[in-house]
Amino acid sequence: MLCIENQLNHNLPKEKSINLKNEIKQNNYIYVFCSTQNQVVNYIPIKFFSENSNCFFKKIYNITISGSDLFPNEKWDENLKNVLQRDGFEIADQVTKNTIEIKQEQITLISEVKRKIKTKFFNKIENKNILWNMTGGQRPFIIAIYDLIKNNFIKKNGHIKKRNNHKLCYIEGNTNTMIFYDLDDNCNGEVIDISLNNIKIDLLLN
């Protein structure tokens, strides 16, 4: 079970918060996250980028591990789906429907992780805007995703053009901030820190 007080919008840097929310809302971003036992890190951006139970993300994708005796990701994903349903989010079913499954024996093979993400997701969403939440990801997942983003450019009329607009998101528990890294055409970026001090987590997903 997951309990988070509805205080995500309180005492945030107002201009940053509004600008970021408007960008996500107006540009139809897709939200991609990595399944983890601590699913609260995947819930927070959904809650942050919503008005009541109306989420700005109309599509979400879940990178998850299958065939593992060590990681019961299927159970964790069901828990996240149930919490989203409880809170009235229409996207809840997508947690278990829109999955990019990586087999347990493949999670250390970066080339295979890249292939799965590319064929199951990346090639199907050309010219879409994507928010990648890296917080719950295994290291090979993070490397694979960053490499896909880095090489997601085309050369046209002598100019390098980005196929997709990408933002990376990371929730830092030690400083209680949500960090957004906005990649430009040179794969540089600006870090936006948004305080999460008013989020109270009473019980994490089990």
Short mmCIF file of N, CA and C in Angstrom, two decimals, residues 33-123:
data_model
loop_
_atom_site.label_atom_id
_atom_site.label_comp_id
_atom_site.label_asym_id
_atom_site.label_seq_id
_atom_site.Cartn_x
_atom_site.Cartn_y
_atom_site.Cartn_z
N PHE A 33 9.05 4.73 -17.00
CA PHE A 33 9.70 4.51 -15.70
C PHE A 33 10.19 3.07 -15.61
N CYS A 34 11.01 2.82 -14.61
CA CYS A 34 11.57 1.49 -14.38
C CYS A 34 10.95 0.89 -13.12
N SER A 35 10.37 -0.27 -13.26
CA SER A 35 9.74 -0.95 -12.14
C SER A 35 10.74 -1.19 -11.01
N THR A 36 10.29 -0.99 -9.78
CA THR A 36 11.16 -1.16 -8.62
C THR A 36 10.31 -1.47 -7.40
N GLN A 37 10.91 -2.03 -6.37
CA GLN A 37 10.16 -2.33 -5.15
C GLN A 37 9.61 -1.05 -4.54
N ASN A 38 10.39 0.00 -4.58
CA ASN A 38 9.96 1.29 -4.03
C ASN A 38 9.23 2.07 -5.13
N GLN A 39 8.01 1.64 -5.47
CA GLN A 39 7.28 2.24 -6.57
C GLN A 39 6.84 3.67 -6.29
N VAL A 40 7.03 4.13 -5.09
CA VAL A 40 6.68 5.52 -4.80
C VAL A 40 7.46 6.49 -5.69
N VAL A 41 8.68 6.12 -6.10
CA VAL A 41 9.47 7.01 -6.96
C VAL A 41 8.87 7.11 -8.35
N ASN A 42 8.07 6.13 -8.73
CA ASN A 42 7.39 6.18 -10.03
C ASN A 42 6.02 6.84 -9.93
N TYR A 43 5.47 6.80 -8.75
CA TYR A 43 4.16 7.42 -8.49
C TYR A 43 4.28 8.95 -8.42
N ILE A 44 5.35 9.44 -7.81
CA ILE A 44 5.48 10.87 -7.55
C ILE A 44 5.35 11.73 -8.81
N PRO A 45 6.06 11.44 -9.92
CA PRO A 45 5.89 12.28 -11.12
C PRO A 45 4.46 12.25 -11.68
N ILE A 46 3.79 11.10 -11.57
CA ILE A 46 2.40 11.03 -12.03
C ILE A 46 1.53 11.96 -11.21
N LYS A 47 1.73 11.94 -9.91
CA LYS A 47 0.95 12.80 -9.02
C LYS A 47 1.31 14.27 -9.24
N PHE A 48 2.59 14.54 -9.43
CA PHE A 48 3.04 15.93 -9.61
C PHE A 48 2.47 16.52 -10.90
N PHE A 49 2.50 15.72 -11.99
CA PHE A 49 2.02 16.21 -13.28
C PHE A 49 0.56 15.82 -13.48
N SER A 50 -0.28 16.28 -12.59
CA SER A 50 -1.71 16.01 -12.69
C SER A 50 -2.49 17.10 -11.98
N GLU A 51 -3.75 17.20 -12.33
CA GLU A 51 -4.69 18.06 -11.63
C GLU A 51 -5.77 17.15 -11.08
N ASN A 52 -5.81 17.03 -9.79
CA ASN A 52 -6.66 16.02 -9.14
C ASN A 52 -6.26 14.65 -9.68
N SER A 53 -7.16 13.92 -10.31
CA SER A 53 -6.79 12.61 -10.87
C SER A 53 -6.64 12.67 -12.39
N ASN A 54 -6.59 13.88 -12.93
CA ASN A 54 -6.40 14.07 -14.37
C ASN A 54 -4.91 14.20 -14.67
N CYS A 55 -4.29 13.10 -15.09
CA CYS A 55 -2.85 13.09 -15.32
C CYS A 55 -2.52 13.68 -16.68
N PHE A 56 -1.44 14.48 -16.74
CA PHE A 56 -1.01 15.08 -18.00
C PHE A 56 -0.43 14.03 -18.95
N PHE A 57 0.05 12.92 -18.41
CA PHE A 57 0.56 11.83 -19.25
C PHE A 57 -0.62 10.97 -19.69
N LYS A 58 -0.85 10.91 -20.98
CA LYS A 58 -1.93 10.06 -21.50
C LYS A 58 -1.42 8.64 -21.80
N LYS A 59 -0.10 8.53 -21.92
CA LYS A 59 0.51 7.21 -22.12
C LYS A 59 1.69 7.06 -21.19
N ILE A 60 1.77 5.88 -20.56
CA ILE A 60 2.92 5.56 -19.72
C ILE A 60 3.44 4.18 -20.11
N TYR A 61 4.76 3.99 -19.95
CA TYR A 61 5.39 2.71 -20.27
C TYR A 61 6.26 2.29 -19.10
N ASN A 62 6.25 1.00 -18.84
CA ASN A 62 6.91 0.44 -17.67
C ASN A 62 8.01 -0.53 -18.12
N ILE A 63 9.27 -0.21 -17.82
CA ILE A 63 10.38 -1.12 -18.09
C ILE A 63 10.51 -2.04 -16.88
N THR A 64 10.30 -3.33 -17.08
CA THR A 64 10.21 -4.24 -15.95
C THR A 64 11.01 -5.53 -16.22
N ILE A 65 11.35 -6.22 -15.16
CA ILE A 65 12.11 -7.48 -15.25
C ILE A 65 11.15 -8.66 -15.18
N SER A 66 11.36 -9.64 -16.05
CA SER A 66 10.51 -10.84 -16.05
C SER A 66 11.37 -12.08 -15.82
N GLY A 67 10.72 -13.15 -15.35
CA GLY A 67 11.39 -14.42 -15.16
C GLY A 67 12.43 -14.43 -14.06
N SER A 68 12.19 -13.64 -13.01
CA SER A 68 13.17 -13.55 -11.93
C SER A 68 12.63 -14.14 -10.63
N ASP A 69 13.45 -14.94 -9.97
CA ASP A 69 13.10 -15.44 -8.64
C ASP A 69 13.50 -14.45 -7.55
N LEU A 70 14.33 -13.48 -7.93
CA LEU A 70 14.84 -12.51 -6.97
C LEU A 70 13.98 -11.25 -6.90
N PHE A 71 13.42 -10.85 -8.05
CA PHE A 71 12.69 -9.59 -8.12
C PHE A 71 11.23 -9.85 -8.55
N PRO A 72 10.29 -9.78 -7.61
CA PRO A 72 8.87 -10.00 -7.98
C PRO A 72 8.26 -8.74 -8.60
N ASN A 73 8.78 -8.33 -9.77
CA ASN A 73 8.33 -7.09 -10.40
C ASN A 73 6.84 -7.12 -10.74
N GLU A 74 6.34 -8.30 -11.08
CA GLU A 74 4.92 -8.40 -11.42
C GLU A 74 4.05 -7.97 -10.24
N LYS A 75 4.43 -8.39 -9.05
CA LYS A 75 3.71 -8.00 -7.84
C LYS A 75 3.84 -6.50 -7.59
N TRP A 76 5.06 -5.97 -7.75
CA TRP A 76 5.27 -4.53 -7.53
C TRP A 76 4.46 -3.71 -8.52
N ASP A 77 4.39 -4.18 -9.77
CA ASP A 77 3.64 -3.44 -10.79
C ASP A 77 2.14 -3.47 -10.50
N GLU A 78 1.64 -4.60 -10.03
CA GLU A 78 0.24 -4.70 -9.64
C GLU A 78 -0.08 -3.73 -8.51
N ASN A 79 0.86 -3.62 -7.57
CA ASN A 79 0.67 -2.70 -6.45
C ASN A 79 0.55 -1.26 -6.93
N LEU A 80 1.44 -0.86 -7.84
CA LEU A 80 1.40 0.50 -8.36
C LEU A 80 0.10 0.74 -9.12
N LYS A 81 -0.30 -0.22 -9.94
CA LYS A 81 -1.56 -0.11 -10.68
C LYS A 81 -2.74 0.06 -9.72
N ASN A 82 -2.76 -0.74 -8.66
CA ASN A 82 -3.86 -0.67 -7.71
C ASN A 82 -3.93 0.69 -7.01
N VAL A 83 -2.77 1.25 -6.67
CA VAL A 83 -2.74 2.56 -6.01
C VAL A 83 -3.23 3.64 -6.96
N LEU A 84 -2.82 3.58 -8.23
CA LEU A 84 -3.27 4.56 -9.21
C LEU A 84 -4.78 4.44 -9.44
N GLN A 85 -5.29 3.21 -9.46
CA GLN A 85 -6.73 3.01 -9.59
C GLN A 85 -7.46 3.57 -8.39
N ARG A 86 -6.90 3.34 -7.22
CA ARG A 86 -7.51 3.85 -5.99
C ARG A 86 -7.62 5.37 -6.02
N ASP A 87 -6.60 6.01 -6.62
CA ASP A 87 -6.57 7.47 -6.66
C ASP A 87 -7.26 8.03 -7.90
N GLY A 88 -7.89 7.17 -8.70
CA GLY A 88 -8.71 7.64 -9.80
C GLY A 88 -8.00 7.95 -11.10
N PHE A 89 -6.77 7.45 -11.27
CA PHE A 89 -6.03 7.72 -12.50
C PHE A 89 -6.43 6.74 -13.61
N GLU A 90 -6.87 7.29 -14.75
CA GLU A 90 -7.31 6.45 -15.86
C GLU A 90 -6.16 5.65 -16.48
N ILE A 91 -4.93 6.13 -16.30
CA ILE A 91 -3.77 5.46 -16.89
C ILE A 91 -3.33 4.23 -16.11
N ALA A 92 -4.00 3.91 -15.02
CA ALA A 92 -3.55 2.86 -14.11
C ALA A 92 -3.28 1.54 -14.81
N ASP A 93 -4.18 1.13 -15.70
CA ASP A 93 -4.04 -0.17 -16.37
C ASP A 93 -2.79 -0.25 -17.24
N GLN A 94 -2.28 0.92 -17.67
CA GLN A 94 -1.11 0.92 -18.55
C GLN A 94 0.15 0.44 -17.84
N VAL A 95 0.15 0.46 -16.52
CA VAL A 95 1.32 -0.02 -15.76
C VAL A 95 1.64 -1.46 -16.12
N THR A 96 0.60 -2.27 -16.29
CA THR A 96 0.81 -3.69 -16.61
C THR A 96 0.55 -4.02 -18.08
N LYS A 97 -0.04 -3.10 -18.82
CA LYS A 97 -0.31 -3.34 -20.25
C LYS A 97 0.83 -2.85 -21.13
N ASN A 98 1.32 -1.65 -20.86
CA ASN A 98 2.40 -1.07 -21.66
C ASN A 98 3.75 -1.37 -21.01
N THR A 99 4.17 -2.62 -21.12
CA THR A 99 5.41 -3.03 -20.47
C THR A 99 6.50 -3.31 -21.49
N ILE A 100 7.71 -2.99 -21.11
CA ILE A 100 8.91 -3.36 -21.87
C ILE A 100 9.65 -4.35 -20.99
N GLU A 101 9.47 -5.63 -21.26
CA GLU A 101 9.99 -6.67 -20.37
C GLU A 101 11.42 -7.05 -20.75
N ILE A 102 12.28 -7.05 -19.75
CA ILE A 102 13.66 -7.50 -19.89
C ILE A 102 13.81 -8.76 -19.05
N LYS A 103 14.24 -9.84 -19.65
CA LYS A 103 14.41 -11.09 -18.91
C LYS A 103 15.54 -10.96 -17.90
N GLN A 104 15.39 -11.66 -16.79
CA GLN A 104 16.38 -11.61 -15.72
C GLN A 104 17.80 -11.85 -16.24
N GLU A 105 17.97 -12.84 -17.10
CA GLU A 105 19.31 -13.19 -17.58
C GLU A 105 19.86 -12.17 -18.58
N GLN A 106 19.04 -11.21 -18.98
CA GLN A 106 19.48 -10.21 -19.97
C GLN A 106 19.76 -8.84 -19.36
N ILE A 107 19.49 -8.66 -18.07
CA ILE A 107 19.53 -7.31 -17.53
C ILE A 107 20.94 -6.70 -17.46
N THR A 108 21.98 -7.53 -17.55
CA THR A 108 23.35 -7.00 -17.55
C THR A 108 23.90 -6.84 -18.97
N LEU A 109 23.12 -7.24 -19.97
CA LEU A 109 23.56 -7.14 -21.36
C LEU A 109 23.02 -5.85 -21.95
N ILE A 110 23.83 -4.81 -21.94
CA ILE A 110 23.37 -3.49 -22.36
C ILE A 110 22.86 -3.50 -23.80
N SER A 111 23.54 -4.24 -24.67
CA SER A 111 23.11 -4.29 -26.08
C SER A 111 21.71 -4.90 -26.21
N GLU A 112 21.42 -5.91 -25.38
CA GLU A 112 20.11 -6.55 -25.43
C GLU A 112 19.03 -5.66 -24.82
N VAL A 113 19.39 -4.96 -23.75
CA VAL A 113 18.45 -4.01 -23.14
C VAL A 113 18.10 -2.91 -24.14
N LYS A 114 19.11 -2.40 -24.84
CA LYS A 114 18.88 -1.38 -25.86
C LYS A 114 17.97 -1.91 -26.96
N ARG A 115 18.21 -3.14 -27.40
CA ARG A 115 17.42 -3.72 -28.48
C ARG A 115 15.95 -3.83 -28.06
N LYS A 116 15.72 -4.29 -26.82
CA LYS A 116 14.36 -4.46 -26.34
C LYS A 116 13.64 -3.11 -26.27
N ILE A 117 14.30 -2.12 -25.68
CA ILE A 117 13.68 -0.80 -25.53
C ILE A 117 13.42 -0.18 -26.91
N LYS A 118 14.37 -0.38 -27.81
CA LYS A 118 14.24 0.20 -29.15
C LYS A 118 13.09 -0.43 -29.93
N THR A 119 13.01 -1.76 -29.93
CA THR A 119 11.99 -2.43 -30.73
C THR A 119 10.61 -2.39 -30.08
N LYS A 120 10.56 -2.49 -28.75
CA LYS A 120 9.28 -2.53 -28.05
C LYS A 120 8.68 -1.15 -27.83
N PHE A 121 9.52 -0.12 -27.87
CA PHE A 121 9.04 1.21 -27.52
C PHE A 121 9.56 2.31 -28.44
N PHE A 122 10.87 2.44 -28.51
CA PHE A 122 11.48 3.60 -29.14
C PHE A 122 11.05 3.78 -30.59
N ASN A 123 11.03 2.70 -31.35
CA ASN A 123 10.70 2.79 -32.78
C ASN A 123 9.22 3.06 -33.04
#
